[in-house]
Short mmCIF file of C-alpha atoms and ligand atoms in Angstrom, two decimals:
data_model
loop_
_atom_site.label_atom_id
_atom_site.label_comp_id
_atom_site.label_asym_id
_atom_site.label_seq_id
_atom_site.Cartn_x
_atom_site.Cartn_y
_atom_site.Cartn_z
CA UNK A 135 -4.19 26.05 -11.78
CA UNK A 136 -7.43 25.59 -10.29
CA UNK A 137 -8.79 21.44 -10.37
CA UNK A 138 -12.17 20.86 -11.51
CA UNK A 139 -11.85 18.05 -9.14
CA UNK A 140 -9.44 16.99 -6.49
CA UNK A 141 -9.76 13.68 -5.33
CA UNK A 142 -8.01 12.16 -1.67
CA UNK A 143 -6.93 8.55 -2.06
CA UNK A 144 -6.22 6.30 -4.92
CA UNK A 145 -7.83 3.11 -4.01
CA UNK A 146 -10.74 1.74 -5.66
CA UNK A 147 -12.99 4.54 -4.88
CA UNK A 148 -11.36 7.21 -5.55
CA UNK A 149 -9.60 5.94 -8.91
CA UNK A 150 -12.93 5.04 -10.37
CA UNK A 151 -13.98 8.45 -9.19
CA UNK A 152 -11.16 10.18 -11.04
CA UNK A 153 -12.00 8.30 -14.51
CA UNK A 154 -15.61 9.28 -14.42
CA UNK A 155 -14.78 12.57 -13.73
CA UNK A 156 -12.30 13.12 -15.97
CA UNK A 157 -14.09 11.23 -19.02
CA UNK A 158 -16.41 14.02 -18.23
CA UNK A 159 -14.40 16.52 -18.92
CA UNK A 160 -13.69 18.02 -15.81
CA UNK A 161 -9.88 18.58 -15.07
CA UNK A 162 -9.04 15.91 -11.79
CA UNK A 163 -6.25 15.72 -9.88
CA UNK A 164 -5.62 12.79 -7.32
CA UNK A 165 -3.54 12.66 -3.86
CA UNK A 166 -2.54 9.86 -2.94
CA UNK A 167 -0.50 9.61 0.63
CA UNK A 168 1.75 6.30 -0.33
CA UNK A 169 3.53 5.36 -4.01
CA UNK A 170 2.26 3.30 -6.34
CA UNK A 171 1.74 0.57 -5.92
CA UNK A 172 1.09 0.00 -2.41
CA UNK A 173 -0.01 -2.82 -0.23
CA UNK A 174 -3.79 -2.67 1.12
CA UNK A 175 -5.20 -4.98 3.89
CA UNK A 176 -7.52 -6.90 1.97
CA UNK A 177 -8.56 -10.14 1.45
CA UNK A 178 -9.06 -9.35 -2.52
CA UNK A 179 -12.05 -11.16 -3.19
CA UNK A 180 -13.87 -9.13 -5.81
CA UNK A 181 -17.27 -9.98 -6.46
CA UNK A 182 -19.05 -10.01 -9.41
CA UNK A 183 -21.58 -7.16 -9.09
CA UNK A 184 -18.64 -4.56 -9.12
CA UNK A 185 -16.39 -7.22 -12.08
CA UNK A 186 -19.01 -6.70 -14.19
CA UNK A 187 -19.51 -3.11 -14.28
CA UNK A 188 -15.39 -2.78 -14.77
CA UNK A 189 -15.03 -0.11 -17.79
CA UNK A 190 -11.78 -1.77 -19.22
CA UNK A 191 -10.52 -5.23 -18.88
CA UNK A 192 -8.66 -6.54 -15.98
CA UNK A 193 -7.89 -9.78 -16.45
CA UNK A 194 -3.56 -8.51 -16.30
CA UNK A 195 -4.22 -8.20 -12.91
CA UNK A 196 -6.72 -11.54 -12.34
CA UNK A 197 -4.84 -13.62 -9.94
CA UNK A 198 -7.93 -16.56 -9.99
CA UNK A 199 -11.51 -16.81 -10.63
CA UNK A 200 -13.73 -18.48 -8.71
CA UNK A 201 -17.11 -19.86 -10.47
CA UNK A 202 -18.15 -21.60 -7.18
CA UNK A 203 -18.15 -20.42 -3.37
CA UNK A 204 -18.67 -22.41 -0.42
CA UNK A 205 -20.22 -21.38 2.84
CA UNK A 206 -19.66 -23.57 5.36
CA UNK A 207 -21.58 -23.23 8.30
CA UNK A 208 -18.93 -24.72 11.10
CA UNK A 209 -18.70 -28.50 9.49
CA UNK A 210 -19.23 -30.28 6.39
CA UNK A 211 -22.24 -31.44 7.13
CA UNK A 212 -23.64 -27.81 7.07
CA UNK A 213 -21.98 -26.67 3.95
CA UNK A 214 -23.66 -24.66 0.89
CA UNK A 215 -21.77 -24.26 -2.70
CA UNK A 216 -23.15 -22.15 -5.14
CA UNK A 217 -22.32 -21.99 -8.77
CA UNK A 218 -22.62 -19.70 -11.69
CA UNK A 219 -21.66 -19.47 -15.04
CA UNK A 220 -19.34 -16.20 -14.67
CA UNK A 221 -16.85 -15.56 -11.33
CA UNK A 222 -18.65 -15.13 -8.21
CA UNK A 223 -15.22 -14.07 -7.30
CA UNK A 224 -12.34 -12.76 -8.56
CA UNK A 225 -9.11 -13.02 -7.16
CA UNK A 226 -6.82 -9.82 -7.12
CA UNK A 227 -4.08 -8.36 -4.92
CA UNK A 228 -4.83 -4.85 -4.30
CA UNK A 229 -1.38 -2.93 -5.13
CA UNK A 230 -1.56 -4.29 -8.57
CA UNK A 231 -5.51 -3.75 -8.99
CA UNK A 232 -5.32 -0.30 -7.69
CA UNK A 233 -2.56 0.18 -9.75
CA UNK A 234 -4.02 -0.79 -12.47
CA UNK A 235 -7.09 1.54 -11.95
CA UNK A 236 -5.14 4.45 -11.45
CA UNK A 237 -3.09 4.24 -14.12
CA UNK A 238 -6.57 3.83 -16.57
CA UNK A 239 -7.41 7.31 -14.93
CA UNK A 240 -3.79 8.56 -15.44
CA UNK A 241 -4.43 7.47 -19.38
CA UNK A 242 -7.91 10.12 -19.17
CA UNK A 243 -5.85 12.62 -18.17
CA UNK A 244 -5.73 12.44 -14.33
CA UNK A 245 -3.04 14.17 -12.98
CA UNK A 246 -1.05 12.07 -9.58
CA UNK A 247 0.39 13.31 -6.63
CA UNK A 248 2.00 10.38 -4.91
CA UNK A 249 3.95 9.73 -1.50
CA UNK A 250 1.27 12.80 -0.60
CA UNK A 251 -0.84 12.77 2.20
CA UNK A 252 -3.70 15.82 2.72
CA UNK A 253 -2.81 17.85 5.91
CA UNK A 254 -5.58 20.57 5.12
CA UNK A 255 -8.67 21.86 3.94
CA UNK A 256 -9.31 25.32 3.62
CA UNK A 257 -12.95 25.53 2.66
CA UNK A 258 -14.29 28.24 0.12
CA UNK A 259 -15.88 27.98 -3.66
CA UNK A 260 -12.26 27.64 -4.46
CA UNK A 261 -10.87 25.21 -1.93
CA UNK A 262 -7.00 25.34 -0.80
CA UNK A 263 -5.61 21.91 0.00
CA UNK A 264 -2.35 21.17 1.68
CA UNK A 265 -0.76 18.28 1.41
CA UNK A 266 2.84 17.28 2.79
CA UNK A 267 4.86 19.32 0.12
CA UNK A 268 2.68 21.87 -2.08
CA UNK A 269 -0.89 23.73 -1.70
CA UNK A 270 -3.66 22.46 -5.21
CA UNK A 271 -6.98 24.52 -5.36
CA UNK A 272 -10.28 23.14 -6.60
CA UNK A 273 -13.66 23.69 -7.04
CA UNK A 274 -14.72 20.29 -6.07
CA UNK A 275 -13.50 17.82 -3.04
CA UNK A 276 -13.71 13.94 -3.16
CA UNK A 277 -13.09 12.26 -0.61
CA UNK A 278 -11.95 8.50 -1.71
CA UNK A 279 -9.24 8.07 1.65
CA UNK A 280 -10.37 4.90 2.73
CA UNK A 281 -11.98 4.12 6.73
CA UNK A 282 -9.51 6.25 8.86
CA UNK A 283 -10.54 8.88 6.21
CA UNK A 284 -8.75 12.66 7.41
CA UNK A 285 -10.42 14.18 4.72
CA UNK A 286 -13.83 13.54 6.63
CA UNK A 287 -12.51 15.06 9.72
CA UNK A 288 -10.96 17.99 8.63
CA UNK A 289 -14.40 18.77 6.64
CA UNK A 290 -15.92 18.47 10.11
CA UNK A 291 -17.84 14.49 9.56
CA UNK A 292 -18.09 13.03 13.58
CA UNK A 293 -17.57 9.20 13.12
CA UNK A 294 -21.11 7.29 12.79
CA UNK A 295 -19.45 4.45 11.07
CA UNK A 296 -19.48 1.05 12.58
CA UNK A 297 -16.27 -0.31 12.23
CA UNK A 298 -15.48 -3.73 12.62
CA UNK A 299 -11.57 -5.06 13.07
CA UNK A 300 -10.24 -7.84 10.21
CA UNK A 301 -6.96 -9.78 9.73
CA UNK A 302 -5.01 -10.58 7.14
CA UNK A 303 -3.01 -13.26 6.53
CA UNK A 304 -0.78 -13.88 3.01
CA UNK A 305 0.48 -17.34 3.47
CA UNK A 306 2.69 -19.20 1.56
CA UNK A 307 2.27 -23.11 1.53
CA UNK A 308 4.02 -25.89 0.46
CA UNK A 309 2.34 -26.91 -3.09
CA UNK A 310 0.15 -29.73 -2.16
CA UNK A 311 -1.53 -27.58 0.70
CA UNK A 312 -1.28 -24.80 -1.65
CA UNK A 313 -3.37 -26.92 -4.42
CA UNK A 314 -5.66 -28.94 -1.98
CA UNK A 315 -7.08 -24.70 -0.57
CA UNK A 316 -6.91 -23.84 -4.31
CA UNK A 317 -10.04 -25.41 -5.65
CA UNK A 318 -12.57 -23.38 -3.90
CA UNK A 319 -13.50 -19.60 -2.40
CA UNK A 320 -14.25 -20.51 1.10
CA UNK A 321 -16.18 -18.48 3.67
CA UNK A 322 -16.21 -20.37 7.46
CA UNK A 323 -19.13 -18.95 9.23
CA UNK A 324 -18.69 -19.55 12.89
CA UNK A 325 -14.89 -19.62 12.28
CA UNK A 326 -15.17 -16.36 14.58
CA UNK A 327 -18.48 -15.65 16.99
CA UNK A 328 -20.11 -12.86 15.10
CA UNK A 329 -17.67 -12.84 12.16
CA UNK A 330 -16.31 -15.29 9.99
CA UNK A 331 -13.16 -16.68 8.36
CA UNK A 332 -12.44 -16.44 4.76
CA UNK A 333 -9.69 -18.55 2.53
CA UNK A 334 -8.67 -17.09 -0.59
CA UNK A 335 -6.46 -18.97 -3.32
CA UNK A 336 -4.04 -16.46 -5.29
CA UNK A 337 -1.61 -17.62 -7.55
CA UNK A 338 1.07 -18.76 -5.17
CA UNK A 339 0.05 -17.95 -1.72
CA UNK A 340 -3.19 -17.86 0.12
CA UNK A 341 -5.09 -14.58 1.86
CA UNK A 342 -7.03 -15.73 4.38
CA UNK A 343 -8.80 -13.64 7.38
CA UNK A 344 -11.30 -13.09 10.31
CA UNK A 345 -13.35 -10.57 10.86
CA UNK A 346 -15.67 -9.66 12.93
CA UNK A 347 -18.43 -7.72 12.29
CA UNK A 348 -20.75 -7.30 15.21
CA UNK A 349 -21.68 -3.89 16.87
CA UNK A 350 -20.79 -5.94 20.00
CA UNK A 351 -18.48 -4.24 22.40
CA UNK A 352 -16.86 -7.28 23.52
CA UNK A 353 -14.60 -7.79 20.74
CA UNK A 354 -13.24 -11.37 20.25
CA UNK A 355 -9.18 -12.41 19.96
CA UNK A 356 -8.82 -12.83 16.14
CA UNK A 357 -5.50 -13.74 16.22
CA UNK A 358 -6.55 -16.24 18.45
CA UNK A 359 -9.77 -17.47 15.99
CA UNK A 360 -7.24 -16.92 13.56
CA UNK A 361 -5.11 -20.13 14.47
CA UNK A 362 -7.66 -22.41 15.20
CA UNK A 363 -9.16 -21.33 11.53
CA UNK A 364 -5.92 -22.62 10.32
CA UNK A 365 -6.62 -25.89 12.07
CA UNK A 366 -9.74 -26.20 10.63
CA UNK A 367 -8.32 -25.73 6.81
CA UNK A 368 -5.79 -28.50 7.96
CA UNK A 369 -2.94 -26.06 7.52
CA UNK A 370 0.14 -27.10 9.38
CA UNK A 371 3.55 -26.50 7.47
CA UNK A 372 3.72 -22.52 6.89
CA UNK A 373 6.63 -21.78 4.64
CA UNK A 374 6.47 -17.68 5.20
CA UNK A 375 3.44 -15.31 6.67
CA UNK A 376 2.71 -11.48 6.66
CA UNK A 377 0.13 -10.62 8.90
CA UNK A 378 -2.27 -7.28 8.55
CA UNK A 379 -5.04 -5.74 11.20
CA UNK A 380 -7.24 -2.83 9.86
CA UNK A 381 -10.63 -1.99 10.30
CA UNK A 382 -13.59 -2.35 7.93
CA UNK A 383 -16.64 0.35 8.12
CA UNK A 384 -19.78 -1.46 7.64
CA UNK A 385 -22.39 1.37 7.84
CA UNK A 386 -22.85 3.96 6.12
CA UNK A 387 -22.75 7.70 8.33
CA UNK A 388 -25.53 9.28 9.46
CA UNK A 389 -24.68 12.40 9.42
CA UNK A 390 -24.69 13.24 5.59
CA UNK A 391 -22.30 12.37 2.44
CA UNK A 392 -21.70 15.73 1.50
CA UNK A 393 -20.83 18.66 3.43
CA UNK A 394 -19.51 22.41 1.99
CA UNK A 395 -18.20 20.58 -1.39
CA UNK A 396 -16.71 17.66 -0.07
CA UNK A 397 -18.04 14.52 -1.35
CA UNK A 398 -17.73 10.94 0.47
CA UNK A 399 -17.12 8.02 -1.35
CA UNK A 400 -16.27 4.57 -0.65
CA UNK A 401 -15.24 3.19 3.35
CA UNK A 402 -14.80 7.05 3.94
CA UNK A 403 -18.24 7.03 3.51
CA UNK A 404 -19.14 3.80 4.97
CA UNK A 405 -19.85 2.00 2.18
CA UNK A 406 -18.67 -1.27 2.50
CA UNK A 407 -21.57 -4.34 2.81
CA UNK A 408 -23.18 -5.16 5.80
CA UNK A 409 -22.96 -8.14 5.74
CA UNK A 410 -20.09 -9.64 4.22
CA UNK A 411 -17.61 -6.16 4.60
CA UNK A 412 -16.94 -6.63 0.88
CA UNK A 413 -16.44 -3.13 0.46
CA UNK A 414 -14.67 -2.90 -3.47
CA UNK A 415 -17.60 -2.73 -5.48
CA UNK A 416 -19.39 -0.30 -3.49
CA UNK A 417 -16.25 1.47 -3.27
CA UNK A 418 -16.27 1.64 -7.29
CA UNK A 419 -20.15 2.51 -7.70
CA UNK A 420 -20.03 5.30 -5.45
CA UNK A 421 -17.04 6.97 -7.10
CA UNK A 422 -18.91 6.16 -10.29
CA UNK A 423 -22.02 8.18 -8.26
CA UNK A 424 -19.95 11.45 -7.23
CA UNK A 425 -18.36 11.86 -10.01
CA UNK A 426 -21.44 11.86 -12.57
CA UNK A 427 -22.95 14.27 -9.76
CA UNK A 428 -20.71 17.06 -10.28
CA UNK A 429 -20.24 17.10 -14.00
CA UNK A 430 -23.99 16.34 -14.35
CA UNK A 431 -24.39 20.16 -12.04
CA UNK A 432 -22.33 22.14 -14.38
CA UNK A 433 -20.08 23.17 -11.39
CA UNK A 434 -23.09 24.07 -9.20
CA UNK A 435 -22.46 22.81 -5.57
CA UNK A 436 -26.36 22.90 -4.24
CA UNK A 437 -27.16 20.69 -7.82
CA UNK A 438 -24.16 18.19 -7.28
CA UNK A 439 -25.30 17.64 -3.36
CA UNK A 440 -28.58 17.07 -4.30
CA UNK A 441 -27.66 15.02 -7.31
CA UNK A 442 -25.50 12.66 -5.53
CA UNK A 443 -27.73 12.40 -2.62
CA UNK A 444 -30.88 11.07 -4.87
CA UNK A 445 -28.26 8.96 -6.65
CA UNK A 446 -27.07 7.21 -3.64
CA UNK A 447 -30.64 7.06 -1.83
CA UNK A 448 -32.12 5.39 -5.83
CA UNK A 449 -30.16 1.80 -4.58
CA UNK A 450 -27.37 1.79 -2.64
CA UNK A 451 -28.40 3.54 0.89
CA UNK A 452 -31.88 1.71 0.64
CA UNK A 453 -29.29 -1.76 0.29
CA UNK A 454 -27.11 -1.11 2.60
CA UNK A 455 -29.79 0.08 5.28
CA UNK A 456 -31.28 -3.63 4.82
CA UNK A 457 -28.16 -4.94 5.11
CA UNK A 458 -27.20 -3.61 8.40
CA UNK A 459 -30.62 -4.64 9.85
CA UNK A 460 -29.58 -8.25 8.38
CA UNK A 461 -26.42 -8.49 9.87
CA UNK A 462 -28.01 -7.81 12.88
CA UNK A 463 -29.54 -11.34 12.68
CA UNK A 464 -26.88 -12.95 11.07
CA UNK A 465 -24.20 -11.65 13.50
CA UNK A 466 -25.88 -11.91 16.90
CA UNK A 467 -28.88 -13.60 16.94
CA UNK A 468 -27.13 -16.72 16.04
CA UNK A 469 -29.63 -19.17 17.14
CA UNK A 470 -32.34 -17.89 14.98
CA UNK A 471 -29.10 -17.63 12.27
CA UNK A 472 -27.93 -20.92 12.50
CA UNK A 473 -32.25 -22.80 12.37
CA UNK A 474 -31.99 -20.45 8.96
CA UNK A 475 -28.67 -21.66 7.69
CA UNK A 476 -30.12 -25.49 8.80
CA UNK A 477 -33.47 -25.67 7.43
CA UNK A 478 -32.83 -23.11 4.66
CA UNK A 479 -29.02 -22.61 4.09
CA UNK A 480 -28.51 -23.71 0.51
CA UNK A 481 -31.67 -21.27 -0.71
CA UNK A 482 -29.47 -18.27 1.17
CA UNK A 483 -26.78 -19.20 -0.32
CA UNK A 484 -27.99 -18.98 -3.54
CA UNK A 485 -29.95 -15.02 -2.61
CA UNK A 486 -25.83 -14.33 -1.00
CA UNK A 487 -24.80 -15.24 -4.39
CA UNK A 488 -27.36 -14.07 -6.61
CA UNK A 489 -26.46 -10.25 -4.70
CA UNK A 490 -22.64 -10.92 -5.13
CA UNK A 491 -23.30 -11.52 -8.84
CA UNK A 492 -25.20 -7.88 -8.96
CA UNK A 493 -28.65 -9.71 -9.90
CA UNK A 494 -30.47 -9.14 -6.65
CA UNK A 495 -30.98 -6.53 -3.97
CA UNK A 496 -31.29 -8.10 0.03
CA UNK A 497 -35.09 -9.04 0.56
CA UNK A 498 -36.24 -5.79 2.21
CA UNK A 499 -39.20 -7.55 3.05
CA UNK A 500 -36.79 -9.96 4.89
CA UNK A 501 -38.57 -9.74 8.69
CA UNK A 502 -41.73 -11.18 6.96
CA UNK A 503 -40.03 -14.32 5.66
CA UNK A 504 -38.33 -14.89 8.46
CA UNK A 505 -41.12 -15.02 11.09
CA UNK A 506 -42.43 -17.29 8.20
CA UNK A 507 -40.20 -19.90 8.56
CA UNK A 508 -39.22 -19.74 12.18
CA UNK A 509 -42.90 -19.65 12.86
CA UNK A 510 -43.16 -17.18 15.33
CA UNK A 511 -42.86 -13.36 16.05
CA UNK A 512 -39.31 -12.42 16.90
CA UNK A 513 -39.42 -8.80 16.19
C1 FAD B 615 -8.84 -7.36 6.36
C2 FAD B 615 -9.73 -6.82 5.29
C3 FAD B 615 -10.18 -7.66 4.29
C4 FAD B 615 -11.01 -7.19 3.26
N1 FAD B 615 -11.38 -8.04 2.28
C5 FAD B 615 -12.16 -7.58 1.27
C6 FAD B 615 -12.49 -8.44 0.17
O1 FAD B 615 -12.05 -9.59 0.08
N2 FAD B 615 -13.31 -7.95 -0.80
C7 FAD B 615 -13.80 -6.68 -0.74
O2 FAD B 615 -14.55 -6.28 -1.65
N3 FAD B 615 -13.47 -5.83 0.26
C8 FAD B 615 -12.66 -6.25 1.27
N4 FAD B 615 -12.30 -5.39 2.27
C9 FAD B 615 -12.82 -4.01 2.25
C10 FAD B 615 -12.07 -3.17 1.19
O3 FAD B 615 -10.68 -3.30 1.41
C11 FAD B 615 -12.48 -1.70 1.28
O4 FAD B 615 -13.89 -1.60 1.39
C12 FAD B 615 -12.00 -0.92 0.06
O5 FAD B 615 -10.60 -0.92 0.01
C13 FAD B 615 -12.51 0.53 0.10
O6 FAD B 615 -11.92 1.25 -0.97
P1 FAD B 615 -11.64 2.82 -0.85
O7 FAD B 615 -11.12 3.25 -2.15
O8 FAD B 615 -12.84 3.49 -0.29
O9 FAD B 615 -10.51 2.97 0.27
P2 FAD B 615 -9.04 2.38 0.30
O10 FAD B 615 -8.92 1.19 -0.56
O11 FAD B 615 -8.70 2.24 1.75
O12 FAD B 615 -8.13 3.52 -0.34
C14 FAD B 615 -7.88 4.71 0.35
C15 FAD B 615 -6.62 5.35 -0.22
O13 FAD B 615 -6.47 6.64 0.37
C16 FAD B 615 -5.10 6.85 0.70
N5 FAD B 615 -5.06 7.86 1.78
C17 FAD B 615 -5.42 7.71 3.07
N6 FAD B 615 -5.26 8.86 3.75
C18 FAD B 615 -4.78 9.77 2.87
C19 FAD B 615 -4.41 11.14 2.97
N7 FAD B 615 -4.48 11.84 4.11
N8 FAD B 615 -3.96 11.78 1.84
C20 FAD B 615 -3.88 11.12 0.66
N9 FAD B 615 -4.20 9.80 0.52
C21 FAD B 615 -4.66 9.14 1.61
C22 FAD B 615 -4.63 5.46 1.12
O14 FAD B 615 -3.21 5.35 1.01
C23 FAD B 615 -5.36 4.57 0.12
O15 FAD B 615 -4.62 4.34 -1.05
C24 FAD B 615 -11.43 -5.82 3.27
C25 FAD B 615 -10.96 -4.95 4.26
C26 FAD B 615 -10.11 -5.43 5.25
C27 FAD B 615 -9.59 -4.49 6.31
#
């Protein structure tokens, strides 16, 4: 048997991969390393921009939605909600969301390897890959295996990403703490210096995080930003905690997406945003991306690379190149962040929000208005 398709990793990316490709036509296989489903570090706040573009319901796997965010920019005082008439966020635990999308691929026709990790690549028109137990050949590589991504470095990718280090946190609360975090989607700006905190209501628990997500070497204590961020949500009576640290890429590589025909998608690719390391519906898009590269080539490697290179470079590379510029800002010139946030904070809410919701790209011509309203060159 020799796969159209073979795709590494069945998270977001490479599930929505693997039902593009295979609604194409072309015969996919995916390898997944752990059983399904699995826990993945993640806060599970899925925005709007990547709800919207969902190909089959998913409200089975909907834990809340969230019509209104809050930003709050260290105290009350300096706090921005926005509101819309459809979920800014969506609430979802990841084994049962990535379940969910693999098993819509698995309905296309996607064959499953699970509890299967790739080992090795052996290039050639007709790849050889060898996972833990058996040997699959393909004509076509995706690789969908998240930010420590193997696939990448066994194809020979040097790391370019910036990675920034997150916690997670599922709490359980007693029910009147549990309803009083419930009303809102909260994001704490300044809850850690060049990161932030983030408080999300699921059904019965609560995920909430820090990240940071500076290129600053000095890297701060989360855990330690972590339990004053629980003083500053009032939370004192924890009935039971799990606690998670992984790392978030937050810019895309430089050196190429493609190389021989292995394809990156999703955080192996560093796809993730910028500025808010919401990396799901990027993760989705770009699967979408690869997939309708190959089948739109007929099979022909030089077409697909070129495809999915014009592809990413018509919205997402341009977007995420802002963004990383803009986090710069946000992240560590705080002063000039934080006269923004004051004078101007509920207007950037509202852009934050209107890109979120998938209506809006980040300004690119974001240096101009910002020497407009700080009055004064700081570039
Ligand atoms: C603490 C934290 C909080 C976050 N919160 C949010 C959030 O609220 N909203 C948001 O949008 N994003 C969030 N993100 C980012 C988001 O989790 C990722 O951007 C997203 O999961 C990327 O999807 P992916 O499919 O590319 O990779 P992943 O979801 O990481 O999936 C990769 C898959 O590949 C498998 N795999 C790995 N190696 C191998 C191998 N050798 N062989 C076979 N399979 C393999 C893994 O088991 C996994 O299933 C958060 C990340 C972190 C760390």
């Amino acid at each position: 048997m020799i796969y159209d398709v073979a795709i590494i990793g069945g998270g977001p990316s490479g599930a929505s991969a693997a039902l593009c490709s295979a609604q194409k036509g072309l015969k996919t296989i995916i390898i997944e390393k752990e059983e399904l489903p699995r826990y993945k570090t993640c806060g599970g706040g899925f925005v709007f921009r990547g709800r919207k573009e969902m190909p089959f319901d998913i409200s089975s796997v909907v834990e809340r939605e969230f019509n209104a965010v809050d930003i709050i920019l260290g105290s009350k005082k300096r706090s921005f909600r926005t509101e819309r008439k459809s979920p800014i966020v969506t609430m979802i635990m990841r084994d049962s969301f990535d379940h969910l999308m693999v098993k819509k691929a698995r309905e296309n026709d996607v064959e499953l390897l699970q509890g299967e990790a790739l080992q090795k690549i052996e290039p050639g028109e007709i790849a050889t890959l060898t996972t833990d137990r058996e040997q699959i050949r393909c004509r076509f590589i995706i690789a969908a295996d998240g930010a420590l991504s193997k696939t990448a470095k066994l194809a020979g990718w040097k790391e370019s990403r910036m990675m920034c280090p997150a916690l997670e946190y599922e709490i359980e609360l007693n029910d009147d703490d549990l309803e009083r975090l419930s009303t809102t989607a909260r994001f704490d700006i300044n809850a850690v210096p060049f990161g932030y905190g983030w408080s999300f209501p699921k059904k019965d628990h609560l995920s909430i995080g820090v990240g940071n997500f500076s290129k600053n070497k000095k890297k701060p204590n989360l855990k330690k930003y972590f339990q004053a961020y629980l003083n500053t949500l009032a939370i004192k009576d924890i009935k039971n905690s799990t606690s998670h640290g992984f790392i978030i890429p937050i810019s895309p590589r430089k050196d190429g997406f493609v190389k021989k025909n292995v394809f990156l998608i999703g955080d192996a690719a560093g796809f993730a945003d910028p500025l808010t390391a919401e990396g799901i519906s990027n993760a989705i898009y770009s699967g979408k991306l690869a997939a309708h590269a190959i089948a739109e080539s007929n099979m022909n490697l030089e077409k697909a690379r070129v495809n999915y290179d014009e592809k990413l470079n018509d919205k997402l590379i341009p977007e995420l190149r802002t963004g990383v510029e803009m986090s710069k800002i946000f992240y560590e010139r705080i002063k000039i962040r934080d006269f923004l946030l004051n004078f101007y904070g509920q207007r950037l809410a509202e852009v934050m929000t209107d890109v979120f919701m998938g209506n809006r790209s980040y300004p690119h011509d974001y240096k101009k208005k910002i020497r407009e309203k700080v009055g004064k060159s700081i570039f």
